[in-house]
mmCIF file of C-alpha atoms in Angstrom:
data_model
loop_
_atom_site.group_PDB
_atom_site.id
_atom_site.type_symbol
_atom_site.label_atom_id
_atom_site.label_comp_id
_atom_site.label_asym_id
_atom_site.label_seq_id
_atom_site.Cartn_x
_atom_site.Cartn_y
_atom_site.Cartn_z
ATOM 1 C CA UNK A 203 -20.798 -19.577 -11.546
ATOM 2 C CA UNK A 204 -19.045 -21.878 -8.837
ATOM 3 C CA UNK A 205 -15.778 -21.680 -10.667
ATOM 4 C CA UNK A 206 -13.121 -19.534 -12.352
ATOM 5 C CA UNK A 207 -13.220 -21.190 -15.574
ATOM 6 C CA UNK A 208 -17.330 -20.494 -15.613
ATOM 7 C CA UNK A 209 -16.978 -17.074 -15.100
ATOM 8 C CA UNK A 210 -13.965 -16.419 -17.862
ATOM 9 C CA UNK A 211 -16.378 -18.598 -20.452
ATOM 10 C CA UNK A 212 -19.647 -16.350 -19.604
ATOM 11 C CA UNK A 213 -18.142 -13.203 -19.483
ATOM 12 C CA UNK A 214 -16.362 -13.494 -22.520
ATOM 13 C CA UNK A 215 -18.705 -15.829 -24.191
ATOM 14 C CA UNK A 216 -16.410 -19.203 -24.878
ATOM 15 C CA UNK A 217 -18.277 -22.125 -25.309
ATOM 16 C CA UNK A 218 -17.919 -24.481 -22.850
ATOM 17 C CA UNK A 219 -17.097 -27.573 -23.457
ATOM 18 C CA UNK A 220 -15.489 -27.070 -27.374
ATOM 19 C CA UNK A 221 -13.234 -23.870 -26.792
ATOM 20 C CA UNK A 222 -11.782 -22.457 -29.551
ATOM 21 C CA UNK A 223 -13.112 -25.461 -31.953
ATOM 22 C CA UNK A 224 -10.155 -28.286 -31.264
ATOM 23 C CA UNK A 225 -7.745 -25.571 -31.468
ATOM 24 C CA UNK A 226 -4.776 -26.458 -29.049
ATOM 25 C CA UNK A 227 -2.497 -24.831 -26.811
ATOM 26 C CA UNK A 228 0.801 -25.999 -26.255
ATOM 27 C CA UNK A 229 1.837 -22.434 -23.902
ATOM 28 C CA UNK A 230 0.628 -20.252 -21.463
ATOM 29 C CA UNK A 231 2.599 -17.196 -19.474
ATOM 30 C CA UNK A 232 0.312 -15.094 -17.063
ATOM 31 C CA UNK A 233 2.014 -12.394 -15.972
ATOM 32 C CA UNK A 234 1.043 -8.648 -14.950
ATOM 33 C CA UNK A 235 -0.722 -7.069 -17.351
ATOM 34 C CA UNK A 236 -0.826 -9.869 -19.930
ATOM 35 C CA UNK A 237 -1.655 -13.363 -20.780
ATOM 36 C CA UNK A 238 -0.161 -14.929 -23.627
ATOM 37 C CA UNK A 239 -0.296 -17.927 -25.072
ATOM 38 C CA UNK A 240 1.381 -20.484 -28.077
ATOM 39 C CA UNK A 241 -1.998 -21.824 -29.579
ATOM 40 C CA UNK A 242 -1.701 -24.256 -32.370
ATOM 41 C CA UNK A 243 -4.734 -24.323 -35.149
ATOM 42 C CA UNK A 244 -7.353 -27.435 -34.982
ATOM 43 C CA UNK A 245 -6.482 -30.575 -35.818
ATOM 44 C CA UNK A 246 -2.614 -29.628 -36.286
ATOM 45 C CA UNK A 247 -3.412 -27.153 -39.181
ATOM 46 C CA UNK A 248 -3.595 -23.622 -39.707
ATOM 47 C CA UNK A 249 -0.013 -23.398 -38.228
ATOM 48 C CA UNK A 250 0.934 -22.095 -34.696
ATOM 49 C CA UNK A 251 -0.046 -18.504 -33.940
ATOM 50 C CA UNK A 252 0.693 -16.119 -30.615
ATOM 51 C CA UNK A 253 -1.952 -14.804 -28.890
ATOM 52 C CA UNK A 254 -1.981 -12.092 -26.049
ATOM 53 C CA UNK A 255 -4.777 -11.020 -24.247
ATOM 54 C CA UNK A 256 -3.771 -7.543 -22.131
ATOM 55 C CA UNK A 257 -5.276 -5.922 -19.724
ATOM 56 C CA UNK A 258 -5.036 -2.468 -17.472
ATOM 57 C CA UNK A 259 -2.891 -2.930 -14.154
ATOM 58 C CA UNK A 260 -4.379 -1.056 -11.376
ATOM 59 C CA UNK A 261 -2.000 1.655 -9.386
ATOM 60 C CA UNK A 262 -0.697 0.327 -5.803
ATOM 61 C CA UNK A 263 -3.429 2.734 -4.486
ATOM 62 C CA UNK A 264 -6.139 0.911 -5.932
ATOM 63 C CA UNK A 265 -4.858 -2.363 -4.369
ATOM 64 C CA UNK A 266 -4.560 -0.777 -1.101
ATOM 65 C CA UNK A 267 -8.185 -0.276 -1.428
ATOM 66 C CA UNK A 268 -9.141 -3.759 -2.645
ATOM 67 C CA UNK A 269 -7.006 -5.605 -0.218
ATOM 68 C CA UNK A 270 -8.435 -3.259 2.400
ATOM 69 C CA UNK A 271 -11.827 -4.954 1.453
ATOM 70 C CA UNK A 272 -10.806 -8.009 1.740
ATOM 71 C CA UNK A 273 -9.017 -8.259 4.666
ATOM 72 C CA UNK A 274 -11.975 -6.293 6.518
ATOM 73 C CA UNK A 275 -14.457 -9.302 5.356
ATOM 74 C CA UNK A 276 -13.458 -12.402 8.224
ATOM 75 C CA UNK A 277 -14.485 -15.185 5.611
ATOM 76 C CA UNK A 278 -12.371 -13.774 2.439
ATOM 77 C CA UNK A 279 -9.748 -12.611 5.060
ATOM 78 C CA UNK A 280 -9.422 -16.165 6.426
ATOM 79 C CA UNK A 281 -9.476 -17.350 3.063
ATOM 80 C CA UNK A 282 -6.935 -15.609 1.355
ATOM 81 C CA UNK A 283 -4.504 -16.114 4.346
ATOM 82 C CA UNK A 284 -4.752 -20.062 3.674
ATOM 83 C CA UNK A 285 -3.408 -18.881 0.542
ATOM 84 C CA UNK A 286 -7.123 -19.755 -1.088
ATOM 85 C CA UNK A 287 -9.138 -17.414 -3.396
ATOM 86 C CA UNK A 288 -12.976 -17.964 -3.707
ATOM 87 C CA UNK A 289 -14.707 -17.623 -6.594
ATOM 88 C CA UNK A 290 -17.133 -14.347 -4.489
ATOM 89 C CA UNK A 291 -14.113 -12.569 -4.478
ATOM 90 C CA UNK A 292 -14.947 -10.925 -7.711
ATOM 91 C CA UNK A 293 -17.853 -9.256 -6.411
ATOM 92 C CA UNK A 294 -15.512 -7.483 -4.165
ATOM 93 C CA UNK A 295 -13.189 -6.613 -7.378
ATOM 94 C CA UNK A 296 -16.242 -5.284 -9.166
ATOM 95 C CA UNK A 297 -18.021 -3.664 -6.728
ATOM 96 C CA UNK A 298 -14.168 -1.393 -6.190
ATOM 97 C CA UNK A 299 -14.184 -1.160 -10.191
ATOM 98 C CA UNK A 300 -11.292 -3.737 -11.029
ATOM 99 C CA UNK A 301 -12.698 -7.362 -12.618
ATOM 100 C CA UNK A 302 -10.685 -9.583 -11.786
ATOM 101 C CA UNK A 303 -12.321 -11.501 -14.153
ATOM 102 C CA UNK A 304 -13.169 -9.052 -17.337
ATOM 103 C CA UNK A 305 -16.517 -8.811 -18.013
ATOM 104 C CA UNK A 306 -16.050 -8.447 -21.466
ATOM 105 C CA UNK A 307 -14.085 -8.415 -24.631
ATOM 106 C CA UNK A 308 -14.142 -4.700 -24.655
ATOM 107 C CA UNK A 309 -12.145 -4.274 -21.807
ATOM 108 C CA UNK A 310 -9.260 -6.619 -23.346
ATOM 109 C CA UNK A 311 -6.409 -5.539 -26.319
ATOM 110 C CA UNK A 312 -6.610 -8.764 -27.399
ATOM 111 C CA UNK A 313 -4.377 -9.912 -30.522
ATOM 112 C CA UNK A 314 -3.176 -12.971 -32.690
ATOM 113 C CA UNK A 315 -1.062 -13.712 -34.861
ATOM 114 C CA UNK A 316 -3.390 -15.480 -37.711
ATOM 115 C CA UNK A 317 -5.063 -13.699 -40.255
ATOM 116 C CA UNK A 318 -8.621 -12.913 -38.813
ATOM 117 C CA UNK A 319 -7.176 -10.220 -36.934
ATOM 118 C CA UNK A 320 -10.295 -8.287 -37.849
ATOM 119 C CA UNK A 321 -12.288 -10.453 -35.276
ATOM 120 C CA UNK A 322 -12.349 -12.970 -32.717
ATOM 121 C CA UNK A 323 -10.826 -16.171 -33.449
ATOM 122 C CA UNK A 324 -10.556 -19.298 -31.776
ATOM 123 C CA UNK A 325 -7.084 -19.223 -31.028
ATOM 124 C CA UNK A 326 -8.131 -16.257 -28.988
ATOM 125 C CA UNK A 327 -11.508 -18.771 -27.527
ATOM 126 C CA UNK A 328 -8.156 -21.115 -26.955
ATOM 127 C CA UNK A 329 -6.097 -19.122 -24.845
ATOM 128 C CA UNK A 330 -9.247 -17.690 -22.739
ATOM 129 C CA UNK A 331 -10.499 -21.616 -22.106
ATOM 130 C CA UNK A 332 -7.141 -22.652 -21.099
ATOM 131 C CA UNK A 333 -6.531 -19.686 -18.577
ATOM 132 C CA UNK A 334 -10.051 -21.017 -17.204
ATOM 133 C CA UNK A 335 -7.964 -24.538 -16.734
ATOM 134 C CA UNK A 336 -5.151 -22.522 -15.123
ATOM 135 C CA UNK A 337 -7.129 -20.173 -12.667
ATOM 136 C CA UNK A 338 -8.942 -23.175 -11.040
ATOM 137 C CA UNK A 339 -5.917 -24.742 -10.626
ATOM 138 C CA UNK A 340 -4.613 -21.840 -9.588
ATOM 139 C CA UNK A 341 -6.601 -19.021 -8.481
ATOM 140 C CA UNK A 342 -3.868 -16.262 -7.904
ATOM 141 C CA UNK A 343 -3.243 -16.150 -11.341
ATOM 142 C CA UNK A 344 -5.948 -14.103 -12.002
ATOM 143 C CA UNK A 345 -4.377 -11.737 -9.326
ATOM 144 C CA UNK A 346 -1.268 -11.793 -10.728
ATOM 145 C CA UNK A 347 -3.342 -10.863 -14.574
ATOM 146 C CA UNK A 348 -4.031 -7.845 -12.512
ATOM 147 C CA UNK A 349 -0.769 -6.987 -11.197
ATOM 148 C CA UNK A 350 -0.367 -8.790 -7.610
ATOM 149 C CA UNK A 351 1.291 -11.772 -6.856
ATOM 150 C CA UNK A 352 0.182 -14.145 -4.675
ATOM 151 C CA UNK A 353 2.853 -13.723 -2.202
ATOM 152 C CA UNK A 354 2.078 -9.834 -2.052
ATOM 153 C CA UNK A 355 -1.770 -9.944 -1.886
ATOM 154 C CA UNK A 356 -1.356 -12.173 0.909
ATOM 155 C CA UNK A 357 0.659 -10.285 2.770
ATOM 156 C CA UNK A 358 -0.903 -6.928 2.005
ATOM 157 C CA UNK A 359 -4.335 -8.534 2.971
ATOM 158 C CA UNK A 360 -2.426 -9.851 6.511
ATOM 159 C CA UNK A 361 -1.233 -6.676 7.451
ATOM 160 C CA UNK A 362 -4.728 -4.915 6.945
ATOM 161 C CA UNK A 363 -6.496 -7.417 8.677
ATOM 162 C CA UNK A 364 -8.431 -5.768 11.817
ATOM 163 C CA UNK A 365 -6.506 -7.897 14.302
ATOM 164 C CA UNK A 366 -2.902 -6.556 12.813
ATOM 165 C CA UNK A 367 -4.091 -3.275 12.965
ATOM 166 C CA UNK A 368 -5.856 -3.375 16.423
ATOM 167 C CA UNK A 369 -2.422 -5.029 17.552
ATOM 168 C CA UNK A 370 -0.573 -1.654 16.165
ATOM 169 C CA UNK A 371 -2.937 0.447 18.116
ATOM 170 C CA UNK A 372 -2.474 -1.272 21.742
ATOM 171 C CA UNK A 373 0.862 -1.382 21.098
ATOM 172 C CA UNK A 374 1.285 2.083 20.377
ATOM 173 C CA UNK A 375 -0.922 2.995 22.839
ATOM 174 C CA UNK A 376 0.966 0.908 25.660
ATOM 175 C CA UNK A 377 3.830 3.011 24.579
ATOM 176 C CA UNK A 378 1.823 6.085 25.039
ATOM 177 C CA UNK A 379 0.968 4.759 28.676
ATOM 178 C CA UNK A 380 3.956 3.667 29.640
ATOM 179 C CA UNK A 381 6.056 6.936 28.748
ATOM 180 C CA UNK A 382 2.672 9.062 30.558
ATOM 181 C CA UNK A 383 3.995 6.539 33.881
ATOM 182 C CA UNK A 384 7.492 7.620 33.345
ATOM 183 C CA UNK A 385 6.696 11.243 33.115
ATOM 184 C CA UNK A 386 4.404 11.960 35.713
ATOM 185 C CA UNK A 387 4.383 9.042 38.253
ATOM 186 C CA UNK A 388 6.044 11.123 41.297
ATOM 187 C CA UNK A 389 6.293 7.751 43.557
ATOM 188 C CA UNK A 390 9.110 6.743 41.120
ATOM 189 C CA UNK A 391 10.690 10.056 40.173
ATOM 190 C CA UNK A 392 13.799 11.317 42.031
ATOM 191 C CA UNK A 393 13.283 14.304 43.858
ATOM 192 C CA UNK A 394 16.176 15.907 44.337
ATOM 193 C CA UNK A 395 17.455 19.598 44.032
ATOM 194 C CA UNK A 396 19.852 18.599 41.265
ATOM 195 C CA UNK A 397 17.464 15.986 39.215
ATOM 196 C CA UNK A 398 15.252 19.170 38.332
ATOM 197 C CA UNK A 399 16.359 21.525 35.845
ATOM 198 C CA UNK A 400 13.811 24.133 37.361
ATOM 199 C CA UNK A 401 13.029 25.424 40.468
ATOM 200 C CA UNK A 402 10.576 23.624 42.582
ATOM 201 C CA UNK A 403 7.887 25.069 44.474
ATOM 202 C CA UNK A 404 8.000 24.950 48.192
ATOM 203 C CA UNK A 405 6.429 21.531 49.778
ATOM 204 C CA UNK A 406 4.004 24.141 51.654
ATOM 205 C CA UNK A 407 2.809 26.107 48.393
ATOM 206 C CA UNK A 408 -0.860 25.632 47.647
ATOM 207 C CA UNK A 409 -1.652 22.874 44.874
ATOM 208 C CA UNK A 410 -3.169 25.748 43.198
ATOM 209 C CA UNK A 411 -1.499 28.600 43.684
ATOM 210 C CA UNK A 412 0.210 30.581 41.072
ATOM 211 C CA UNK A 413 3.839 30.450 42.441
ATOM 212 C CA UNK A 414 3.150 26.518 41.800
ATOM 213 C CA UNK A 415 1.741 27.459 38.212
ATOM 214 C CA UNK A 416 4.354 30.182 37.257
ATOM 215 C CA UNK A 417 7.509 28.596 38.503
ATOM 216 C CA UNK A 418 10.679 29.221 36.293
ATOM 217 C CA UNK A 419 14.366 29.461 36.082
ATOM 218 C CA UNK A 420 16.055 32.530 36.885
ATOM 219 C CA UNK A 421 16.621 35.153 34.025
ATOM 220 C CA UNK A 422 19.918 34.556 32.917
ATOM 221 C CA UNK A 423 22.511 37.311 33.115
ATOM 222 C CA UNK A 424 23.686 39.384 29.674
ATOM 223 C CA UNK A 425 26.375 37.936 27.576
ATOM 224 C CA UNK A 426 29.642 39.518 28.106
ATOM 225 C CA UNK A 427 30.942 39.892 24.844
ATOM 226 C CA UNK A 428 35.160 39.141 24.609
ATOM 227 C CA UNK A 429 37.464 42.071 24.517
ATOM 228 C CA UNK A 430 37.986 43.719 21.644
ATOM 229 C CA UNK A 431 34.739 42.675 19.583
ATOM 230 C CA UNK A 432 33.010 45.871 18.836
ATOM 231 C CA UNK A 433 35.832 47.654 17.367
ATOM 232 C CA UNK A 434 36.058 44.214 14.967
ATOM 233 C CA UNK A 435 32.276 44.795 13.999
ATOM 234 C CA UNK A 436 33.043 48.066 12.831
ATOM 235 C CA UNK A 437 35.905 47.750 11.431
ATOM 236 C CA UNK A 438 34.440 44.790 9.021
ATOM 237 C CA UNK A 439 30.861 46.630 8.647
ATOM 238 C CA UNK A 440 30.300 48.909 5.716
ATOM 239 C CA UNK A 441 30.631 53.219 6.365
ATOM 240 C CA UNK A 442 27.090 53.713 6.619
ATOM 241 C CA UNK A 443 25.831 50.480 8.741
ATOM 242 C CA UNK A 444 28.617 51.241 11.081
ATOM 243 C CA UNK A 445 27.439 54.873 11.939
ATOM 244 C CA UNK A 446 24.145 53.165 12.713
ATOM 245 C CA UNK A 447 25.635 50.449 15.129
ATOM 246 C CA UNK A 448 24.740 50.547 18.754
ATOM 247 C CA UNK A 449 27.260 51.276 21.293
ATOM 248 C CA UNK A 450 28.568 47.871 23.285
ATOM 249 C CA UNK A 451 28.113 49.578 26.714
ATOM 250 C CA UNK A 452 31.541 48.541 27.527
ATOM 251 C CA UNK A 453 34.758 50.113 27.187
ATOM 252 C CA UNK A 454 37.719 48.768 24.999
ATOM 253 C CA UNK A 455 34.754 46.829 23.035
#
């Protein structure tokens, strides 16, 4: 089917042309999860009934896979970020395990307010004919049946397009380069004594040698603990621990 409305009347089996048998409806609401609809009986009889046709919502993981899909596809990518949503789209839905176009009355909680709630009616033929109406006017609301908004899928679809993720890598990857320059470009670096916080080999060691390889800071010396402290440490420490404690190696500590 070339359009939206085909595909909602031959996967849920409305006939085209006469939905729901004259019956009318005067309101529609998509929003995520559920459609519902004000659908008045043919003719002006049988009363006004509600009618809501719901559906599962996939998790934001599942989008993140679908929208992955999409954007990686350059015809649906371009599409969708012209803010247009062709009909092959569904294929991708499918083919990832979310219709966005059910593929049949089994996989709806459909209800109405009449009396044959035991079966299909036509208020129910109704609401599904006029959501056909509604999608090729508007495509997205489909989308937004399944839980995204237009405004979101578009965006979600933009930022996982290959070119806004290539143009993370090379930036990240400039970064990368330009802090590798910084590091280890010696023609820029200041050589002085005092701008190294380690030793520096002599300018006539060997590239390779191992005073080059194993150069390090002196050891520092042992803290001199302040006057007094030892006798503290015992005098706070339990009888036992302090019979165990090691000597300070200082007097008057």
């Amino acid at each position: 089917m070339s359009t939206w409305s085909g595909l909602l009347t031959e996967y849920l089996e409305v006939t085209a042309g006469a939905p729901g048998a004259g019956a009318a409806v005067e309101r529609l609401s998509v929003r995520p999860g559920e459609v519902a609809a004000r659908v008045r009986g043919a003719g002006g009889r049988g009363g006004v009934h509600e009618v809501s046709l719901i559906r599962p919502v996939p998790p934001e993981a599942e989008w993140e896979r679908v929208c992955a899909a999409l954007a990686s596809q350059p015809v649906f990518r371009a599409r969708i970020l012209a803010e247009e949503l062709p009909v092959a789209v569904d294929r991708v839905f499918a083919l990832l395990g979310w219709d966005l176009v059910p593929r049949s009355w089994d996989a709806l909680v459909a209800t109405c307010s009449c009396e044959r709630w035991e079966s299909r009616c036509v208020h129910l033929d109704a609401a599904v004919a006029a959501l056909g109406v509604e999608a090729d006017r508007d495509p997205f609301a489909l989308t937004r049946w399944l839980g995204c908004e237009r405004r979101a899928l578009v965006a979600r679809v933009r930022s996982l397009s290959p070119t806004a993720i290539k143009g993370l890598s090379a930036t990240e990857e400039t970064f990368y380069e330009n802090s590798a320059e910084a590091s280890y470009d010696g023609a820029d670096r200041d050589t002085s004594p005092s701008s190294h916080p380690f030793p520096q080999p002599s300018p006539d060691a060997a590239g390779d040698s191992a005073a080059v390889f194993w150069s390090a800071p002196a050891i520092p010396p042992p803290p001199v603990p302040p006057s007094g402290a030892g006798e503290r440490v015992r005098a706070s420490a339990p009888g036992l621990v302090a019979d165990e404690l090691p000597g300070f190696g200082r007097p008057g500590t």
